[in-house]
XYZ file of C-alpha atoms in Angstrom:
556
model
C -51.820 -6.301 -77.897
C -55.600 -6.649 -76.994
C -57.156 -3.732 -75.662
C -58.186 -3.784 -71.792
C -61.626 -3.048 -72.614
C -63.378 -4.523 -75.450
C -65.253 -1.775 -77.702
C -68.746 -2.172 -78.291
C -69.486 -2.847 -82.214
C -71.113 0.371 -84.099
C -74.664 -1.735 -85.349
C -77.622 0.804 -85.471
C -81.388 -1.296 -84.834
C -82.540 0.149 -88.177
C -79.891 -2.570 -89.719
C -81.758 -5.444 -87.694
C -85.224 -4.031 -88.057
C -84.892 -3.884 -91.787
C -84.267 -7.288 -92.457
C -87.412 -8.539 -93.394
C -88.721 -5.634 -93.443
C -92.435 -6.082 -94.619
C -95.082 -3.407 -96.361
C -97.524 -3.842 -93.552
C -94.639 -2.636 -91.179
C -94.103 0.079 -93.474
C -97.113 1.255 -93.464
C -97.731 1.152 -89.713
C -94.757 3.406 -89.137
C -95.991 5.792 -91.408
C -98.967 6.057 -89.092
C -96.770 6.282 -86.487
C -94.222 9.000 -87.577
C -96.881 10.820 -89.058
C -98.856 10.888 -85.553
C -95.733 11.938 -83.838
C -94.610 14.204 -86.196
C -97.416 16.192 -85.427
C -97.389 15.829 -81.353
C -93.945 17.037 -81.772
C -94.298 20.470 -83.329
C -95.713 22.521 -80.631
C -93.357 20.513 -77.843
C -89.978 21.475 -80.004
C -91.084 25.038 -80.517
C -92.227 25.173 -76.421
C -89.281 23.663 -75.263
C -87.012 26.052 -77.489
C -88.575 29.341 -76.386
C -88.335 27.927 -72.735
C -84.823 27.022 -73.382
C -83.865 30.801 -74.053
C -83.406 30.108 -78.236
C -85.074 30.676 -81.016
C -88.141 28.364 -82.053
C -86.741 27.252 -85.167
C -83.914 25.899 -82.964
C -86.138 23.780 -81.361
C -87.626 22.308 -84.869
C -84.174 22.173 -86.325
C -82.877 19.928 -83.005
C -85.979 17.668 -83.469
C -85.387 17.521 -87.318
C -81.974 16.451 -87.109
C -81.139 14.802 -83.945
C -84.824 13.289 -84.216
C -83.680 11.403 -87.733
C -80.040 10.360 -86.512
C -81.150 8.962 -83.374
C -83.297 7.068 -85.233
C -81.032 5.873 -88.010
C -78.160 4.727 -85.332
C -79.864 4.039 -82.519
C -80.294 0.859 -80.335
C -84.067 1.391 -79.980
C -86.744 0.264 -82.220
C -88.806 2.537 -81.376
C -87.612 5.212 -79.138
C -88.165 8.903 -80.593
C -85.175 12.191 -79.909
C -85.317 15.365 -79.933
C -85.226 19.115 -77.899
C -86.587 17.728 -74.113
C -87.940 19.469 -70.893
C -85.189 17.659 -69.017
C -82.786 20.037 -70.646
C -84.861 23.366 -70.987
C -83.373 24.420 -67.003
C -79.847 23.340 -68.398
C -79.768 25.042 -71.505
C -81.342 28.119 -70.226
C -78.671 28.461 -67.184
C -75.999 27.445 -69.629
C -76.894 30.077 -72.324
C -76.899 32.810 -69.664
C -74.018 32.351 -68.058
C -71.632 31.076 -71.591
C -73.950 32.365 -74.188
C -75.059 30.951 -77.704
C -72.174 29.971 -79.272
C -70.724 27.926 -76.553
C -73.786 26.330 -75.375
C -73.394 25.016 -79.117
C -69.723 23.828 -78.143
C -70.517 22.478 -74.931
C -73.026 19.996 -76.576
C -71.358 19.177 -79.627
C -68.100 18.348 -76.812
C -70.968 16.403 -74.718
C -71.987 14.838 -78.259
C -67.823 13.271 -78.372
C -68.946 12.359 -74.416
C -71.766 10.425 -75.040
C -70.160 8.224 -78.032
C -67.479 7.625 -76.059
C -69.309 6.343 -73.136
C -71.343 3.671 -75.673
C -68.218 3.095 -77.045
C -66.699 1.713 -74.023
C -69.340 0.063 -73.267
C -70.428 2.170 -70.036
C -74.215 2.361 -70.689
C -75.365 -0.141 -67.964
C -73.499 2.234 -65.575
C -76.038 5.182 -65.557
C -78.563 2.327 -64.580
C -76.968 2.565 -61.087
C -77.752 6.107 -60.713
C -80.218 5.763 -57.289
C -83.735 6.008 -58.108
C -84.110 8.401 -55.519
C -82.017 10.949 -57.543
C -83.794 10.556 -60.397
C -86.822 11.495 -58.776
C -85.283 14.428 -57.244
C -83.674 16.033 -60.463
C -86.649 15.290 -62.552
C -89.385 16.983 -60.098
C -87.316 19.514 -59.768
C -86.751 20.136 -63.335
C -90.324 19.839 -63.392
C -90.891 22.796 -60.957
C -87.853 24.751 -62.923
C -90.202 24.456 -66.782
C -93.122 25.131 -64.760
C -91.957 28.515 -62.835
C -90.304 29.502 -66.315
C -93.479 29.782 -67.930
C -95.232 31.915 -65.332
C -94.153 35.117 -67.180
C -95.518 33.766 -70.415
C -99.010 32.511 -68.968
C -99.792 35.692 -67.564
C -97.864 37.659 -70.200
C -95.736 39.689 -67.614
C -93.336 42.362 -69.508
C -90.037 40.891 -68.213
C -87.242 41.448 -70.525
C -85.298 38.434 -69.576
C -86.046 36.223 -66.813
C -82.794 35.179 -64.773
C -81.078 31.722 -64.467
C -81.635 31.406 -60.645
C -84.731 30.244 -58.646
C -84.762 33.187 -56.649
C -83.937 35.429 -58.804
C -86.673 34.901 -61.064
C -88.856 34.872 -57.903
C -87.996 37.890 -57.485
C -88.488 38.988 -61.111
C -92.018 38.016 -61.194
C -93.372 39.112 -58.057
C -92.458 42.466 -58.783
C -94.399 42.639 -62.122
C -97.160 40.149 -60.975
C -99.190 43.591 -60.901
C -98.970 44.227 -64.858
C -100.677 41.128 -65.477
C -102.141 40.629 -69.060
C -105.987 39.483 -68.911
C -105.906 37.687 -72.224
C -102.548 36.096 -72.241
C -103.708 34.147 -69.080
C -107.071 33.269 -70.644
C -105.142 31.722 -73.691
C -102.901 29.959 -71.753
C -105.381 28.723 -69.237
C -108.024 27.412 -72.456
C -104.611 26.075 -73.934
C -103.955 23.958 -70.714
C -107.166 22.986 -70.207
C -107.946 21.571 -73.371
C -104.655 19.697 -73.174
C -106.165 18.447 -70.022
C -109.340 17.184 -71.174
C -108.675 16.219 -74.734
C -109.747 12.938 -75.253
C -106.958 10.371 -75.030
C -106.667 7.275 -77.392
C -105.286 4.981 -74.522
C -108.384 6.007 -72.508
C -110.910 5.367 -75.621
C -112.519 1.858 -75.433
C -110.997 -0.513 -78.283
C -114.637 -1.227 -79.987
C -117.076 2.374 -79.458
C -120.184 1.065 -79.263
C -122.202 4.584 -79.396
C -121.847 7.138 -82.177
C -119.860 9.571 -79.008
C -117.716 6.977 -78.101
C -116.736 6.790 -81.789
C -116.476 10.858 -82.154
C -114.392 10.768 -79.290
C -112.305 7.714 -80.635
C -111.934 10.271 -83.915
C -110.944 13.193 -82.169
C -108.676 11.371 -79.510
C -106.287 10.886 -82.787
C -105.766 14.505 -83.050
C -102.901 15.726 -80.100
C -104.623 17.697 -77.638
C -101.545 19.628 -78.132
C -102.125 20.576 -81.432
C -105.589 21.186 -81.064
C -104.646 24.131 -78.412
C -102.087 25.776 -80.276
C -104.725 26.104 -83.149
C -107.522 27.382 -81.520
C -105.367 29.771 -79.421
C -103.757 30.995 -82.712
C -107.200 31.404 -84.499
C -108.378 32.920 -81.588
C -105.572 35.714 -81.245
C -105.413 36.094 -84.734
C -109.730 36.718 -84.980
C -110.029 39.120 -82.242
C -106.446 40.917 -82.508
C -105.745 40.001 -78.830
C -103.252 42.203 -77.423
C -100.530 38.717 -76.351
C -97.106 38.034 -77.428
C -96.897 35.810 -80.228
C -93.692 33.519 -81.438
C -93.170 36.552 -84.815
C -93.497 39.950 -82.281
C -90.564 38.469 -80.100
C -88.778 36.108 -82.482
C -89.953 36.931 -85.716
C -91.401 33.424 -87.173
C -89.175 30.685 -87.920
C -87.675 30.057 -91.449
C -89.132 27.559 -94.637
C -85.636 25.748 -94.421
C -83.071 24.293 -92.872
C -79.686 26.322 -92.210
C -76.674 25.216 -93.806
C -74.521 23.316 -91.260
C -71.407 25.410 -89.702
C -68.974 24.972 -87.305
C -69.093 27.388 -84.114
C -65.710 29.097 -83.533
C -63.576 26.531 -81.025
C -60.642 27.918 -79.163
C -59.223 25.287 -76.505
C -58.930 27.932 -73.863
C -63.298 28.393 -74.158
C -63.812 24.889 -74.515
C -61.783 24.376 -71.091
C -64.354 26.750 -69.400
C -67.056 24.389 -70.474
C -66.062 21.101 -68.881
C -68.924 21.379 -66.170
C -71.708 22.115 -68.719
C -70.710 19.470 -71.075
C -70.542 16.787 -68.063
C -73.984 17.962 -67.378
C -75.420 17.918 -70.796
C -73.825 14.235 -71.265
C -74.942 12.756 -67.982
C -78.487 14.333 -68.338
C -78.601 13.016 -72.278
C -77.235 9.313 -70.875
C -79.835 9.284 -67.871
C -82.979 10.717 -69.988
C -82.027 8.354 -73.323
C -81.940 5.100 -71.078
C -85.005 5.830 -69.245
C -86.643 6.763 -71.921
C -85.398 3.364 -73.843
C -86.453 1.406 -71.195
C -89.918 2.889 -71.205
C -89.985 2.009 -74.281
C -89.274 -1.521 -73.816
C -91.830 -2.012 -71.085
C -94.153 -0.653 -73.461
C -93.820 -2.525 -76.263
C -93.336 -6.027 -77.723
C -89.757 -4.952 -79.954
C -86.852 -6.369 -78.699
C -84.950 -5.065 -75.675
C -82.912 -1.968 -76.369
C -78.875 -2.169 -76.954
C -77.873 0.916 -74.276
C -74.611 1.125 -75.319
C -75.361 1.342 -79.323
C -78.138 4.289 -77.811
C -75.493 6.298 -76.555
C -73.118 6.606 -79.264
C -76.427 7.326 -81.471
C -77.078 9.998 -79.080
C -73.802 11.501 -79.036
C -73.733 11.690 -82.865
C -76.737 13.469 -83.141
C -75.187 15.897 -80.447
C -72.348 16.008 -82.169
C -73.973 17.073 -85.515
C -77.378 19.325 -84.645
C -75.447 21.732 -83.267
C -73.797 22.637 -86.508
C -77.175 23.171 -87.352
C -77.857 25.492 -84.472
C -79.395 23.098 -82.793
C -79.615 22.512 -79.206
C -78.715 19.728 -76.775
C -81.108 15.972 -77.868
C -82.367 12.847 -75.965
C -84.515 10.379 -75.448
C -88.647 11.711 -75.264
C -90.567 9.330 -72.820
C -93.537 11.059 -74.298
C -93.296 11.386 -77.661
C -91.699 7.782 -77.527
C -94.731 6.458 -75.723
C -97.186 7.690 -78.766
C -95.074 6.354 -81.213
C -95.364 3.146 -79.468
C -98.707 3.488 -79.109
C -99.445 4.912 -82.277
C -98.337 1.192 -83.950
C -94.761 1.679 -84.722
C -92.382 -1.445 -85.103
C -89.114 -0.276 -86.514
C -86.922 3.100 -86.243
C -88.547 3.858 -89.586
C -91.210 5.067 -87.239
C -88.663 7.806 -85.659
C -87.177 9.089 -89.492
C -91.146 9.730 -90.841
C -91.391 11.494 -87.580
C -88.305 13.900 -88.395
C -89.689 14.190 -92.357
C -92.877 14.867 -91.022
C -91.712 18.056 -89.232
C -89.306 19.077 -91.982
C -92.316 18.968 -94.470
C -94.442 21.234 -91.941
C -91.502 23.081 -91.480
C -91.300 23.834 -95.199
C -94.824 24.521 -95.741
C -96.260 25.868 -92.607
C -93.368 28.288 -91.633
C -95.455 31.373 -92.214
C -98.022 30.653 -90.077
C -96.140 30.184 -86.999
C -95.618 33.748 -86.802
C -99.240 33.897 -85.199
C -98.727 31.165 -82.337
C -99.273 32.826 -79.289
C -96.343 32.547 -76.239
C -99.307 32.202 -73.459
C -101.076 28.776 -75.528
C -97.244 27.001 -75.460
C -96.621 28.532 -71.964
C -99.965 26.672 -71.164
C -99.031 23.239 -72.716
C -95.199 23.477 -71.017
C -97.440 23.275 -67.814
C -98.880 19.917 -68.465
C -95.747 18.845 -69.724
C -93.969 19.788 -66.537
C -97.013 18.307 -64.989
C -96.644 14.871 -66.394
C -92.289 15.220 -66.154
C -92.933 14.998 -62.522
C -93.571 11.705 -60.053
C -95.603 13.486 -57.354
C -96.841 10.827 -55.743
C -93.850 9.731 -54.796
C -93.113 12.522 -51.746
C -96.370 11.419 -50.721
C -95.159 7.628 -50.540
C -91.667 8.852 -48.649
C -93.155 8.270 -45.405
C -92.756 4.255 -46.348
C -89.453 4.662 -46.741
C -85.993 4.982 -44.593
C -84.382 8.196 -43.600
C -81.517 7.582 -46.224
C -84.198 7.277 -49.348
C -85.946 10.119 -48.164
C -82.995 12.486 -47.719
C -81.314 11.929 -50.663
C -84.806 12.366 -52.373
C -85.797 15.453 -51.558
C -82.389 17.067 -51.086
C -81.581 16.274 -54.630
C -85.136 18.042 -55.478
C -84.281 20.575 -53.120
C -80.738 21.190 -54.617
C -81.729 20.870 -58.117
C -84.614 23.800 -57.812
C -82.479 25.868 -55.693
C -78.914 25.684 -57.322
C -78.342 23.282 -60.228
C -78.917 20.181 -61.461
C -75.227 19.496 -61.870
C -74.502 20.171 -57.493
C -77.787 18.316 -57.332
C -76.680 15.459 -59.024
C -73.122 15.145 -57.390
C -74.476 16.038 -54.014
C -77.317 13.416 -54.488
C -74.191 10.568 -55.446
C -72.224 11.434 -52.550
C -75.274 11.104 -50.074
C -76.323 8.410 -51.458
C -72.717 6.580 -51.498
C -72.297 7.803 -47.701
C -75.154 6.105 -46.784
C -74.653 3.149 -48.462
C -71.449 2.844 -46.507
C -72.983 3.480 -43.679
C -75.799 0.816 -44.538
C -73.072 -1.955 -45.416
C -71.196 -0.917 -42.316
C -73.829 -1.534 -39.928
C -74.629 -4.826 -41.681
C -70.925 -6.414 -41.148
C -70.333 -8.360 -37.887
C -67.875 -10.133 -35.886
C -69.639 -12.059 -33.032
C -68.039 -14.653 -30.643
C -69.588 -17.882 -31.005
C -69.288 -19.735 -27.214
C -68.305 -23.318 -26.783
C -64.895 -23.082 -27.931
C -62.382 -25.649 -26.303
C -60.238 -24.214 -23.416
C -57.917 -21.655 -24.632
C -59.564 -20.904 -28.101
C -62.120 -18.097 -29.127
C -64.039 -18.290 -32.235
C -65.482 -15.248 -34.003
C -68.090 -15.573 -36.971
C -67.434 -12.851 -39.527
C -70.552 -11.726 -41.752
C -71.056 -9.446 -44.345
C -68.567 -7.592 -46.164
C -65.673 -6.737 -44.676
C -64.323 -3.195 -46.077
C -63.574 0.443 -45.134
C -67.162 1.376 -43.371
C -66.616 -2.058 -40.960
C -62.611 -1.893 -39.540
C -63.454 -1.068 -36.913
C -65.548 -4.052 -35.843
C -62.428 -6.290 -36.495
C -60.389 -3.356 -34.526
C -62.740 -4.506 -31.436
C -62.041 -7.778 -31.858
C -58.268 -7.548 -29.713
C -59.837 -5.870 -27.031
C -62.184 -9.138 -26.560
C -59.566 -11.814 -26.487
C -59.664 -13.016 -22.498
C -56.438 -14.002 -20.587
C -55.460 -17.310 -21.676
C -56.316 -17.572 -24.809
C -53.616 -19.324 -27.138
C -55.596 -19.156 -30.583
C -58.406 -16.862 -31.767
C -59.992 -18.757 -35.254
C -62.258 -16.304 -37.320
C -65.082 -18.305 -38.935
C -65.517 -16.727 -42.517
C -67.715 -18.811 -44.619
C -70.389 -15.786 -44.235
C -67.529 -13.091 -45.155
C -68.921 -12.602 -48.794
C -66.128 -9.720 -49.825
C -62.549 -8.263 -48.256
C -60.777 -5.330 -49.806
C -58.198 -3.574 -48.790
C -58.537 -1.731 -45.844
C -60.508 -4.926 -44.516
C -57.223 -7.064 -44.854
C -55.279 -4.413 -43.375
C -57.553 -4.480 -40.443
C -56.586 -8.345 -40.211
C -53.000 -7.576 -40.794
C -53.266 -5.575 -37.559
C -55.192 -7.871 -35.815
C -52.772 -10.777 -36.676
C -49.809 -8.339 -35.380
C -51.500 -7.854 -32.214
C -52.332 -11.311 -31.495
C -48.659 -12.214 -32.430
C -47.757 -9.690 -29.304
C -49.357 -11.641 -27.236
C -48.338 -14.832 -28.142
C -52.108 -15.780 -29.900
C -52.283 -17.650 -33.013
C -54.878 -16.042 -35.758
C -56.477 -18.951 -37.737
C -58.534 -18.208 -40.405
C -61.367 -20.868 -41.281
C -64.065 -21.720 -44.051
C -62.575 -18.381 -46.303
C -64.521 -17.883 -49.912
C -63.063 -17.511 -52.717
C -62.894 -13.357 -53.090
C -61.234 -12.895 -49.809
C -58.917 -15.787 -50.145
C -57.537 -14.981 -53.331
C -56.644 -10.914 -51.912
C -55.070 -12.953 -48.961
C -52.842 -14.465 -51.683
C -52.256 -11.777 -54.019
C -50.498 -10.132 -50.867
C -49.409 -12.959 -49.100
C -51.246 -12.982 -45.864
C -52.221 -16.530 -46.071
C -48.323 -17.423 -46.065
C -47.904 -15.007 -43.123
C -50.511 -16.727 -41.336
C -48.231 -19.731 -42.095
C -49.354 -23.977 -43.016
C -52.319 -24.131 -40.188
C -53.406 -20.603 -41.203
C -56.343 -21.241 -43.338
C -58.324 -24.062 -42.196
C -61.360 -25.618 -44.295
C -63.566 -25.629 -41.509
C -63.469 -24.022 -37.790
C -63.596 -27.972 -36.807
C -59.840 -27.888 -38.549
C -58.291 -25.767 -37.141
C -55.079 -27.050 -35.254
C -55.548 -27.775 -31.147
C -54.390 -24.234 -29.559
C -50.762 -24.354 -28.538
C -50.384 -25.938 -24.549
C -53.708 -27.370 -25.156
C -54.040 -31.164 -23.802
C -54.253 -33.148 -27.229
């Protein structure tokens, strides 16, 4: 017996990309993962620390989620690991559920995800409203960015809390013990982010020996570049800041051996509203990310569904690993791309890349200061964000512009789960509202004595009954037959035949004929799935309005 919904094939990209696979390719995705690689160290150590974990949880999640995604995923070029989507997420997560099940939660999300690419449900986060994407990720964006306050200026708070205004409230009260330095390595940090020069700036052929420099130093990561000279700074004049080895103690020379987290059903049924939220925020960030990617580059067209079930295995697996919750980097994605990459061989040099500085450089981590990757979180959150776009809401209707900023509203205020459902359900209601408002029935004059015709357009569902409802109350005295031209009724469900069930009972009360003419196809098929077009008897369902049968005591 054939299954009612065909499974989508398990066929990573690398599989394609590799067949004729040539040694100038190979070489340009070295370049590639090598240049990412790099860009990627600070950002999985930043985003781990703002996350609430360790910083070698954030290299081990970009290590191994970075090389599966890569290996089985539908992109040829699209680059995972720890993201600033999910810093908000994981932090509320881990303080409400702590470690072990924020490790359960995304390894259950991980069995989500697969599932969802299994069944082939990928083009279905593409009609999440752009509007709520917008919201959530500005308001994510003000989340990292209000997280890292206490690190910037190096305020001595134990433990910030999960809620917006709780951790208001937690740094205004120790806004007064300020540290001096912390902000001043934090601020450079940011600033030289900033103003680094950028290789998609640089003109393609310098002319001038400082064009040239620049081009040179544009292929170092401004990121990079920051957390070095704040570390040799800190580390030269013994600045008095917090540094990644006085609060966490450095980060180890090798990966942990994968083991499982202790599972008990009765936990893991506390934990269905965090692993929704980790699988629909890994589904929406992975896709738009992948189609960034595309738009970017010449590769072929990403396989969503293929992404997804790449994504849930490496959500499935990092955690074993202590890792945390993957997805889809738009920014890390968009240097590999423009760093030369051409196959997912870019993405697994990437993940070596960091394992080998991982290996080496361990030791030396231990110096990083919290206020230089409190400083580059900032421009991150900077660039998460779509600003512009509350200034543009003034060109756009009330329903846009609601659902917009109350999904911001709701994401920085509660969380981006309530956000996110609160944001569909708006967005739903006012798209029934929209499609309501667009159906009409409208008398058309010049009937023949004893006959009123109605035109029907739109779609005629739920949100509209009530227009059909009206229709009875229009019928004048004397009328023998009311025909309802359809040929602009585009769709009819339900509770739209049911309205025309009444109205044919109603008419029948009063001795009126209901003709139906010019039906398409959708609504005429429901009509004879439940037998209303036999109801309506032979001269029912007319062709045209033209056919329809001379109203009865009409002269011929």
């Amino acid at each position: 017996m054939p299954l009612p919904i065909p499974l989508h094939p398990f066929r990573p990209r690398l599989l394609d990309a590799l067949a004729g696979y040539r040694r100038a390719d190979f070489f340009a995705d070295l370049g590639a993962g090598l240049t990412v690689g790099v860009v990627a160290l600070p950002l999985a150590m930043a985003f781990a620390i703002a996350s609430g974990v360790d910083p070698a949880q954030g290299l081990v999640t970009a290590i191994v989620a970075g090389l599966l995604i890569s290996l089985l995923g539908g992109s040829h070029v699209q680059i995972g690991g720890p993201a600033g989507a999910f810093i908000v997420v994981v932090y509320g997560i881990l303080e409400r559920y702590g470690l072990a099940n924020l490790l359960i939660a995304t390894s259950m999300a991980g069995v989500l995800l697969f599932l969802m690419g299994l069944l082939r449900l990928g083009a279905l986060v593409r009609y999440i409203p752009v509007s709520i994407v917008i919201g959530f990720t500005n308001g994510i964006a003000v989340l990292i960015a209000l997280s890292q306050v206490k690190d910037l200026l190096g305020l001595p708070v134990a433990k910030l809390p999960a809620d917006f205004f709780g951790q208001l409230a937690a740094l205004g009260a120790h806004l007064g013990q300020w540290n001096p330095w912390a902000f001043a390595l934090g601020a450079a940090s940011l600033a030289i982010v900033v103003l680094w020069p950028k290789t998609y700036a640089m003109p393609v052929a310098p002319a001038t020996a400082g064009q040239r420099l620049r081009r040179v130093a544009a292929q170092v990561p401004g990121t990079l570049v920051a957390l070095l000279a704040a570390t040799l700074a800190a580390r030269a004049l013994q600045l008095p800041v917090d540094t990644i080895g006085s609060r966490f103690g450095g980060i180890p020379s090798s990966l942990p051996l994968p083991q499982l987290p202790h599972f008990e059903w009765a936990t893991a049924k506390q934990l269905v509203i965090p692993t929704v939220t980790i699988a629909l925020l890994g589904a929406i960030e992975s896709l738009l990310c992948a189609r960034v990617a595309d738009n970017a580059s010449d590769r072929p067209r990403h396989d969503p569904n293929q992404e997804l079930m790449a994504q849930g295995v490496a959500n499935f697996v990092t955690p074993l690993f202590g890792g945390i919750p993957a997805t889809g980097t738009i920014a890390r994605t968009v240097t590999n791309v423009r760093a030369g990459a051409r196959t997912p061989v870019a993405g697994i040099v990437h993940a070596a890349t960091l394992l080998a500085i991982m290996l080496a450089a361990a030791p030396l981590a231990v110096h990083v200061p919290l206020a230089a990757l409190a400083g580059i979180l900032l421009f991150v959150a900077w660039n998460m964000g779509e600003w512009r776009e509350f200034a543009r809401l003034r060109q756009f209707l009330l329903p846009y512009r609601t659902v917009l900023v109350g999904t911001f509203v709701l994401t920085v205020v509660f969380d981006l789960t309530v956000a996110v459902e609160l944001g569909l359900l708006s967005a739903c209601g006012f798209f029934i509202y929209r499609m309501g408002t667009l159906f009409r029935a409208t008398e058309i004059g010049g009937a023949p004595a004893g006959r009123q015709v109605f035109e029907l357009y739109g779609s005629l569902f739920f949100g509209a009954v009530t227009k059909v409802e009206a229709i009875l109350a229009q019928v004048a005295p004397g009328t023998r037959q009311v025909v309802l031209d359809m040929h602009r009724l585009v769709s009819l469900d339900t509770s739209g035949l049911d309205a025309l069930e009444q109205l044919h009972a109603g008419l029948h009360r009063r001795e009126v004929a209901l003709v139906l003419a010019a039906v398409n196809e959708q609504p005429h098929g429901l009509m004879r799935r439940t037998g209303f077009d036999a109801l309506l008897g032979p001269d029912g369902v007319v062709p045209t309005v033209a056919d329809a049968p001379p109203p009865a005591g009409a002269a011929g």
